[in-house]
């Protein structure tokens, strides 16, 4: 992980590692005074809502975010798959407290490169298979294949069910989105860094969630998976930058793994 001296003294973190360990009926039980943080609640008819899902671990009590893929798959972060994949639920809808639908995860696989150590090219991506098929009203986002459209300063859209008040660890469970700017498009061969210094961005619970870019046709293209970031513990968690895993670099592995699950 590339850090300058100031950031190196701060806490680099996997964005789900400190996600609140609440029970299902306690998710987002108040404290949401801003969005994702600094973003907006997602409308149920928004394309972001129809392609993004919440992930809840019924045993460990943590939450993550994921992107629908294929007829019964979810792309998320590797660090969101802790222990048995069958402990995870896929929750559809904009509020994880009152999901429109819940599907059980029946299988999952982390990328073999992932070790849990925060570093460049860490392989922080996994594939989950859930029971049944993609529900009516939901769809998959097209995958970005031309990464030349992502340069320093490019605007991207990130989404997730994470906390909205980082300093207090509150507000998780509601789907929110935020427009951010690319900080370093060549952070690593498989990752892009996004600026969060304007006190807005992704944080705990947003891990595994999607990063989109708008194409010339006006559609949102999925290009990233929320991985990790850096900030000052307690005072300014998550508020320096965030790192996203590029989907295209792992697409062959994603397709191969999906075919085996």
mmCIF file of C-alpha atoms in Angstrom:
data_model
loop_
_atom_site.group_PDB
_atom_site.id
_atom_site.type_symbol
_atom_site.label_atom_id
_atom_site.label_comp_id
_atom_site.label_asym_id
_atom_site.label_seq_id
_atom_site.Cartn_x
_atom_site.Cartn_y
_atom_site.Cartn_z
ATOM 1 C CA UNK A 1 0.000 0.000 0.000
ATOM 2 C CA UNK A 2 1.510 3.297 -1.056
ATOM 3 C CA UNK A 3 1.392 5.781 1.806
ATOM 4 C CA UNK A 4 3.178 9.055 2.381
ATOM 5 C CA UNK A 5 4.805 9.576 5.781
ATOM 6 C CA UNK A 6 1.793 11.358 7.231
ATOM 7 C CA UNK A 7 -0.650 8.709 6.127
ATOM 8 C CA UNK A 8 1.725 5.944 7.214
ATOM 9 C CA UNK A 9 1.328 7.189 10.763
ATOM 10 C CA UNK A 10 -2.441 6.853 10.426
ATOM 11 C CA UNK A 11 -4.475 3.689 10.417
ATOM 12 C CA UNK A 12 -4.810 1.829 7.148
ATOM 13 C CA UNK A 13 -7.827 -0.375 7.443
ATOM 14 C CA UNK A 14 -9.984 -2.883 5.689
ATOM 15 C CA UNK A 15 -13.264 -1.068 5.522
ATOM 16 C CA UNK A 16 -15.308 -3.867 7.050
ATOM 17 C CA UNK A 17 -12.877 -4.749 9.801
ATOM 18 C CA UNK A 18 -14.515 -2.284 12.153
ATOM 19 C CA UNK A 19 -18.055 -2.577 10.832
ATOM 20 C CA UNK A 20 -20.471 -2.596 13.773
ATOM 21 C CA UNK A 21 -21.198 -6.132 14.980
ATOM 22 C CA UNK A 22 -24.919 -5.649 15.476
ATOM 23 C CA UNK A 23 -27.670 -8.194 15.351
ATOM 24 C CA UNK A 24 -29.946 -8.085 12.327
ATOM 25 C CA UNK A 25 -32.669 -6.110 14.093
ATOM 26 C CA UNK A 26 -30.150 -3.576 15.360
ATOM 27 C CA UNK A 27 -28.602 -2.604 12.038
ATOM 28 C CA UNK A 28 -28.596 1.171 11.573
ATOM 29 C CA UNK A 29 -30.392 1.803 14.836
ATOM 30 C CA UNK A 30 -30.075 5.569 14.680
ATOM 31 C CA UNK A 31 -27.296 8.135 14.429
ATOM 32 C CA UNK A 32 -27.480 8.636 10.659
ATOM 33 C CA UNK A 33 -27.130 12.372 10.420
ATOM 34 C CA UNK A 34 -25.410 12.405 7.024
ATOM 35 C CA UNK A 35 -25.139 9.909 4.183
ATOM 36 C CA UNK A 36 -22.487 7.225 3.203
ATOM 37 C CA UNK A 37 -20.652 9.755 4.656
ATOM 38 C CA UNK A 38 -21.412 13.026 2.897
ATOM 39 C CA UNK A 39 -23.589 11.368 0.243
ATOM 40 C CA UNK A 40 -27.250 10.673 -0.451
ATOM 41 C CA UNK A 41 -29.772 7.951 0.272
ATOM 42 C CA UNK A 42 -30.456 5.829 -2.810
ATOM 43 C CA UNK A 43 -34.000 5.769 -4.215
ATOM 44 C CA UNK A 44 -35.495 2.305 -4.698
ATOM 45 C CA UNK A 45 -35.833 2.952 -8.439
ATOM 46 C CA UNK A 46 -32.233 4.099 -8.869
ATOM 47 C CA UNK A 47 -30.074 1.759 -10.964
ATOM 48 C CA UNK A 48 -27.676 1.659 -8.015
ATOM 49 C CA UNK A 49 -30.435 0.132 -5.880
ATOM 50 C CA UNK A 50 -31.267 -2.489 -8.494
ATOM 51 C CA UNK A 51 -27.657 -3.690 -8.848
ATOM 52 C CA UNK A 52 -26.356 -3.382 -5.267
ATOM 53 C CA UNK A 53 -27.072 -5.659 -2.295
ATOM 54 C CA UNK A 54 -26.256 -5.816 1.379
ATOM 55 C CA UNK A 55 -24.397 -8.752 2.923
ATOM 56 C CA UNK A 56 -25.010 -9.720 6.532
ATOM 57 C CA UNK A 57 -23.041 -12.319 8.478
ATOM 58 C CA UNK A 58 -25.540 -13.902 10.849
ATOM 59 C CA UNK A 59 -22.829 -15.497 12.988
ATOM 60 C CA UNK A 60 -20.267 -12.698 13.311
ATOM 61 C CA UNK A 61 -22.782 -9.860 13.049
ATOM 62 C CA UNK A 62 -20.918 -7.717 10.500
ATOM 63 C CA UNK A 63 -22.202 -6.189 7.289
ATOM 64 C CA UNK A 64 -20.729 -5.579 3.855
ATOM 65 C CA UNK A 65 -21.949 -4.548 0.418
ATOM 66 C CA UNK A 66 -21.842 -6.331 -2.923
ATOM 67 C CA UNK A 67 -22.730 -6.099 -6.614
ATOM 68 C CA UNK A 68 -25.083 -8.496 -8.376
ATOM 69 C CA UNK A 69 -23.422 -10.537 -11.106
ATOM 70 C CA UNK A 70 -24.801 -13.164 -13.452
ATOM 71 C CA UNK A 71 -28.018 -14.972 -12.549
ATOM 72 C CA UNK A 72 -27.187 -15.784 -8.909
ATOM 73 C CA UNK A 73 -23.793 -14.327 -7.993
ATOM 74 C CA UNK A 74 -22.456 -11.401 -5.974
ATOM 75 C CA UNK A 75 -19.063 -9.741 -6.367
ATOM 76 C CA UNK A 76 -17.688 -8.385 -3.093
ATOM 77 C CA UNK A 77 -14.419 -7.951 -1.180
ATOM 78 C CA UNK A 78 -12.404 -10.973 -0.059
ATOM 79 C CA UNK A 79 -12.310 -9.655 3.498
ATOM 80 C CA UNK A 80 -16.112 -9.766 3.570
ATOM 81 C CA UNK A 81 -15.937 -13.553 3.309
ATOM 82 C CA UNK A 82 -14.800 -14.616 6.781
ATOM 83 C CA UNK A 83 -15.392 -18.225 7.762
ATOM 84 C CA UNK A 84 -18.229 -20.230 6.235
ATOM 85 C CA UNK A 85 -19.889 -18.491 3.278
ATOM 86 C CA UNK A 86 -23.197 -19.988 4.408
ATOM 87 C CA UNK A 87 -23.205 -17.580 7.352
ATOM 88 C CA UNK A 88 -23.895 -14.777 4.877
ATOM 89 C CA UNK A 89 -27.264 -13.470 3.764
ATOM 90 C CA UNK A 90 -27.858 -11.397 0.635
ATOM 91 C CA UNK A 91 -30.273 -8.613 1.525
ATOM 92 C CA UNK A 92 -32.098 -6.865 -1.294
ATOM 93 C CA UNK A 93 -33.489 -3.351 -0.895
ATOM 94 C CA UNK A 94 -32.308 0.045 0.285
ATOM 95 C CA UNK A 95 -32.734 -0.698 4.012
ATOM 96 C CA UNK A 96 -31.039 -3.771 5.497
ATOM 97 C CA UNK A 97 -33.260 -3.483 8.569
ATOM 98 C CA UNK A 98 -36.325 -4.029 6.398
ATOM 99 C CA UNK A 99 -35.059 -5.924 3.346
ATOM 100 C CA UNK A 100 -37.390 -6.432 0.419
ATOM 101 C CA UNK A 101 -35.994 -9.944 0.084
ATOM 102 C CA UNK A 102 -33.358 -12.138 1.742
ATOM 103 C CA UNK A 103 -31.435 -14.899 -0.012
ATOM 104 C CA UNK A 104 -29.080 -17.361 1.653
ATOM 105 C CA UNK A 105 -25.507 -17.601 0.378
ATOM 106 C CA UNK A 106 -24.754 -21.238 -0.470
ATOM 107 C CA UNK A 107 -21.119 -20.971 -1.606
ATOM 108 C CA UNK A 108 -18.272 -18.506 -1.900
ATOM 109 C CA UNK A 109 -14.637 -18.186 -2.876
ATOM 110 C CA UNK A 110 -11.929 -15.625 -2.134
ATOM 111 C CA UNK A 111 -9.286 -14.784 -4.684
ATOM 112 C CA UNK A 112 -6.206 -16.879 -3.966
ATOM 113 C CA UNK A 113 -3.968 -13.794 -3.898
ATOM 114 C CA UNK A 114 -5.721 -12.464 -0.808
ATOM 115 C CA UNK A 115 -3.873 -12.976 2.499
ATOM 116 C CA UNK A 116 -5.502 -10.354 4.712
ATOM 117 C CA UNK A 117 -2.405 -8.159 4.635
ATOM 118 C CA UNK A 118 -2.973 -4.631 3.352
ATOM 119 C CA UNK A 119 -0.632 -4.195 0.408
ATOM 120 C CA UNK A 120 -0.682 -3.367 -3.284
ATOM 121 C CA UNK A 121 -2.396 -5.899 -5.540
ATOM 122 C CA UNK A 122 -3.878 -7.631 -2.503
ATOM 123 C CA UNK A 123 -6.569 -9.535 -4.392
ATOM 124 C CA UNK A 124 -9.366 -8.232 -2.204
ATOM 125 C CA UNK A 125 -12.222 -9.729 -4.219
ATOM 126 C CA UNK A 126 -14.530 -12.692 -3.750
ATOM 127 C CA UNK A 127 -17.497 -14.308 -5.470
ATOM 128 C CA UNK A 128 -20.621 -15.517 -3.669
ATOM 129 C CA UNK A 129 -23.425 -17.740 -4.935
ATOM 130 C CA UNK A 130 -26.891 -17.346 -3.439
ATOM 131 C CA UNK A 131 -29.957 -19.578 -3.560
ATOM 132 C CA UNK A 132 -32.403 -19.053 -6.407
ATOM 133 C CA UNK A 133 -31.852 -16.555 -9.188
ATOM 134 C CA UNK A 134 -31.763 -12.785 -9.445
ATOM 135 C CA UNK A 135 -35.172 -11.460 -8.305
ATOM 136 C CA UNK A 136 -37.539 -9.506 -10.573
ATOM 137 C CA UNK A 137 -36.753 -5.804 -10.529
ATOM 138 C CA UNK A 138 -33.031 -6.357 -10.025
ATOM 139 C CA UNK A 139 -30.285 -6.515 -12.624
ATOM 140 C CA UNK A 140 -26.530 -6.473 -13.115
ATOM 141 C CA UNK A 141 -24.458 -3.451 -14.058
ATOM 142 C CA UNK A 142 -22.305 -3.600 -17.202
ATOM 143 C CA UNK A 143 -18.594 -4.054 -16.495
ATOM 144 C CA UNK A 144 -16.198 -1.292 -17.541
ATOM 145 C CA UNK A 145 -13.562 -2.603 -19.936
ATOM 146 C CA UNK A 146 -11.923 0.664 -21.055
ATOM 147 C CA UNK A 147 -10.064 1.960 -18.014
ATOM 148 C CA UNK A 148 -8.580 4.844 -19.969
ATOM 149 C CA UNK A 149 -11.698 6.799 -18.978
ATOM 150 C CA UNK A 150 -10.459 6.787 -15.375
ATOM 151 C CA UNK A 151 -7.758 9.394 -14.880
ATOM 152 C CA UNK A 152 -6.744 11.632 -11.989
ATOM 153 C CA UNK A 153 -9.742 13.803 -11.140
ATOM 154 C CA UNK A 154 -12.308 11.609 -12.901
ATOM 155 C CA UNK A 155 -15.658 11.484 -11.124
ATOM 156 C CA UNK A 156 -16.885 8.110 -9.911
ATOM 157 C CA UNK A 157 -19.917 6.964 -7.932
ATOM 158 C CA UNK A 158 -19.477 4.677 -4.922
ATOM 159 C CA UNK A 159 -22.300 3.002 -3.025
ATOM 160 C CA UNK A 160 -22.735 1.010 0.158
ATOM 161 C CA UNK A 161 -24.651 0.250 3.339
ATOM 162 C CA UNK A 162 -21.896 1.499 5.629
ATOM 163 C CA UNK A 163 -21.747 4.010 8.449
ATOM 164 C CA UNK A 164 -22.649 7.634 7.793
ATOM 165 C CA UNK A 165 -21.005 9.119 10.888
ATOM 166 C CA UNK A 166 -17.444 7.666 10.989
ATOM 167 C CA UNK A 167 -16.343 9.342 14.208
ATOM 168 C CA UNK A 168 -19.301 7.772 16.025
ATOM 169 C CA UNK A 169 -19.589 4.527 14.049
ATOM 170 C CA UNK A 170 -23.293 5.121 13.382
ATOM 171 C CA UNK A 171 -25.742 5.057 10.492
ATOM 172 C CA UNK A 172 -25.075 1.650 8.939
ATOM 173 C CA UNK A 173 -27.690 -0.349 7.035
ATOM 174 C CA UNK A 174 -29.061 2.253 4.607
ATOM 175 C CA UNK A 175 -27.941 2.198 0.966
ATOM 176 C CA UNK A 176 -26.236 5.463 0.070
ATOM 177 C CA UNK A 177 -24.158 6.771 -2.810
ATOM 178 C CA UNK A 178 -21.500 9.444 -3.188
ATOM 179 C CA UNK A 179 -19.649 11.086 -6.054
ATOM 180 C CA UNK A 180 -15.867 11.096 -5.525
ATOM 181 C CA UNK A 181 -12.767 11.829 -7.590
ATOM 182 C CA UNK A 182 -9.957 9.511 -8.628
ATOM 183 C CA UNK A 183 -6.769 10.296 -6.698
ATOM 184 C CA UNK A 184 -4.386 7.796 -8.303
ATOM 185 C CA UNK A 185 -5.541 5.690 -11.285
ATOM 186 C CA UNK A 186 -2.288 3.706 -11.156
ATOM 187 C CA UNK A 187 -2.207 3.032 -7.410
ATOM 188 C CA UNK A 188 -1.290 -0.514 -8.380
ATOM 189 C CA UNK A 189 -1.761 -2.766 -11.391
ATOM 190 C CA UNK A 190 -5.103 -3.928 -9.992
ATOM 191 C CA UNK A 191 -6.260 -1.015 -7.825
ATOM 192 C CA UNK A 192 -7.274 2.634 -8.011
ATOM 193 C CA UNK A 193 -7.150 5.149 -5.135
ATOM 194 C CA UNK A 194 -9.984 7.632 -4.642
ATOM 195 C CA UNK A 195 -9.767 10.911 -2.731
ATOM 196 C CA UNK A 196 -11.804 11.250 0.477
ATOM 197 C CA UNK A 197 -10.124 14.341 1.918
ATOM 198 C CA UNK A 198 -13.277 16.463 1.478
ATOM 199 C CA UNK A 199 -14.799 14.607 4.437
ATOM 200 C CA UNK A 200 -16.990 12.321 2.384
ATOM 201 C CA UNK A 201 -16.672 8.837 0.979
ATOM 202 C CA UNK A 202 -16.856 5.151 1.875
ATOM 203 C CA UNK A 203 -16.259 3.640 5.306
ATOM 204 C CA UNK A 204 -17.028 0.603 7.478
ATOM 205 C CA UNK A 205 -19.811 -1.531 6.018
ATOM 206 C CA UNK A 206 -19.249 -0.196 2.495
ATOM 207 C CA UNK A 207 -16.588 -2.846 1.892
ATOM 208 C CA UNK A 208 -17.189 -4.933 -1.198
ATOM 209 C CA UNK A 209 -19.545 -2.342 -2.606
ATOM 210 C CA UNK A 210 -19.532 -1.012 -6.154
ATOM 211 C CA UNK A 211 -17.713 1.875 -7.767
ATOM 212 C CA UNK A 212 -19.284 3.099 -10.999
ATOM 213 C CA UNK A 213 -18.367 5.514 -13.751
ATOM 214 C CA UNK A 214 -20.855 7.051 -16.173
ATOM 215 C CA UNK A 215 -20.279 6.093 -19.789
ATOM 216 C CA UNK A 216 -20.903 8.194 -22.877
ATOM 217 C CA UNK A 217 -24.229 6.401 -23.218
ATOM 218 C CA UNK A 218 -25.296 7.669 -19.800
ATOM 219 C CA UNK A 219 -25.199 4.230 -18.184
ATOM 220 C CA UNK A 220 -23.300 3.463 -14.989
ATOM 221 C CA UNK A 221 -20.490 0.953 -15.525
ATOM 222 C CA UNK A 222 -19.148 -1.141 -12.663
ATOM 223 C CA UNK A 223 -15.367 -0.824 -12.390
ATOM 224 C CA UNK A 224 -14.427 -1.228 -8.732
ATOM 225 C CA UNK A 225 -14.900 -3.124 -5.466
ATOM 226 C CA UNK A 226 -14.425 -1.146 -2.246
ATOM 227 C CA UNK A 227 -11.369 -2.562 -0.464
ATOM 228 C CA UNK A 228 -9.473 -0.488 2.098
ATOM 229 C CA UNK A 229 -8.540 3.028 3.067
ATOM 230 C CA UNK A 230 -6.707 5.263 5.492
ATOM 231 C CA UNK A 231 -7.627 7.780 8.141
ATOM 232 C CA UNK A 232 -6.975 8.773 11.744
ATOM 233 C CA UNK A 233 -8.456 6.304 14.243
ATOM 234 C CA UNK A 234 -11.460 7.704 16.158
ATOM 235 C CA UNK A 235 -10.919 11.299 15.043
ATOM 236 C CA UNK A 236 -11.017 10.917 11.251
ATOM 237 C CA UNK A 237 -11.419 7.291 10.223
ATOM 238 C CA UNK A 238 -11.712 6.636 6.471
ATOM 239 C CA UNK A 239 -11.073 10.294 5.630
ATOM 240 C CA UNK A 240 -7.823 10.316 3.636
ATOM 241 C CA UNK A 241 -8.405 8.020 0.693
ATOM 242 C CA UNK A 242 -10.004 4.724 -0.267
ATOM 243 C CA UNK A 243 -8.664 1.921 -2.447
ATOM 244 C CA UNK A 244 -10.855 0.060 -4.924
ATOM 245 C CA UNK A 245 -10.037 -3.249 -6.599
ATOM 246 C CA UNK A 246 -10.425 -3.083 -10.373
ATOM 247 C CA UNK A 247 -13.048 -5.554 -11.563
ATOM 248 C CA UNK A 248 -11.611 -5.965 -15.060
ATOM 249 C CA UNK A 249 -8.276 -7.303 -13.811
ATOM 250 C CA UNK A 250 -10.038 -10.118 -11.965
ATOM 251 C CA UNK A 251 -12.850 -10.743 -14.449
ATOM 252 C CA UNK A 252 -11.357 -13.985 -15.865
ATOM 253 C CA UNK A 253 -11.012 -15.316 -12.309
ATOM 254 C CA UNK A 254 -14.516 -14.115 -11.402
ATOM 255 C CA UNK A 255 -16.050 -15.898 -14.389
ATOM 256 C CA UNK A 256 -14.061 -19.080 -13.799
ATOM 257 C CA UNK A 257 -14.959 -19.135 -10.112
ATOM 258 C CA UNK A 258 -18.632 -18.414 -10.769
ATOM 259 C CA UNK A 259 -18.714 -21.385 -13.109
ATOM 260 C CA UNK A 260 -17.351 -23.692 -10.408
ATOM 261 C CA UNK A 261 -19.485 -22.610 -7.451
#
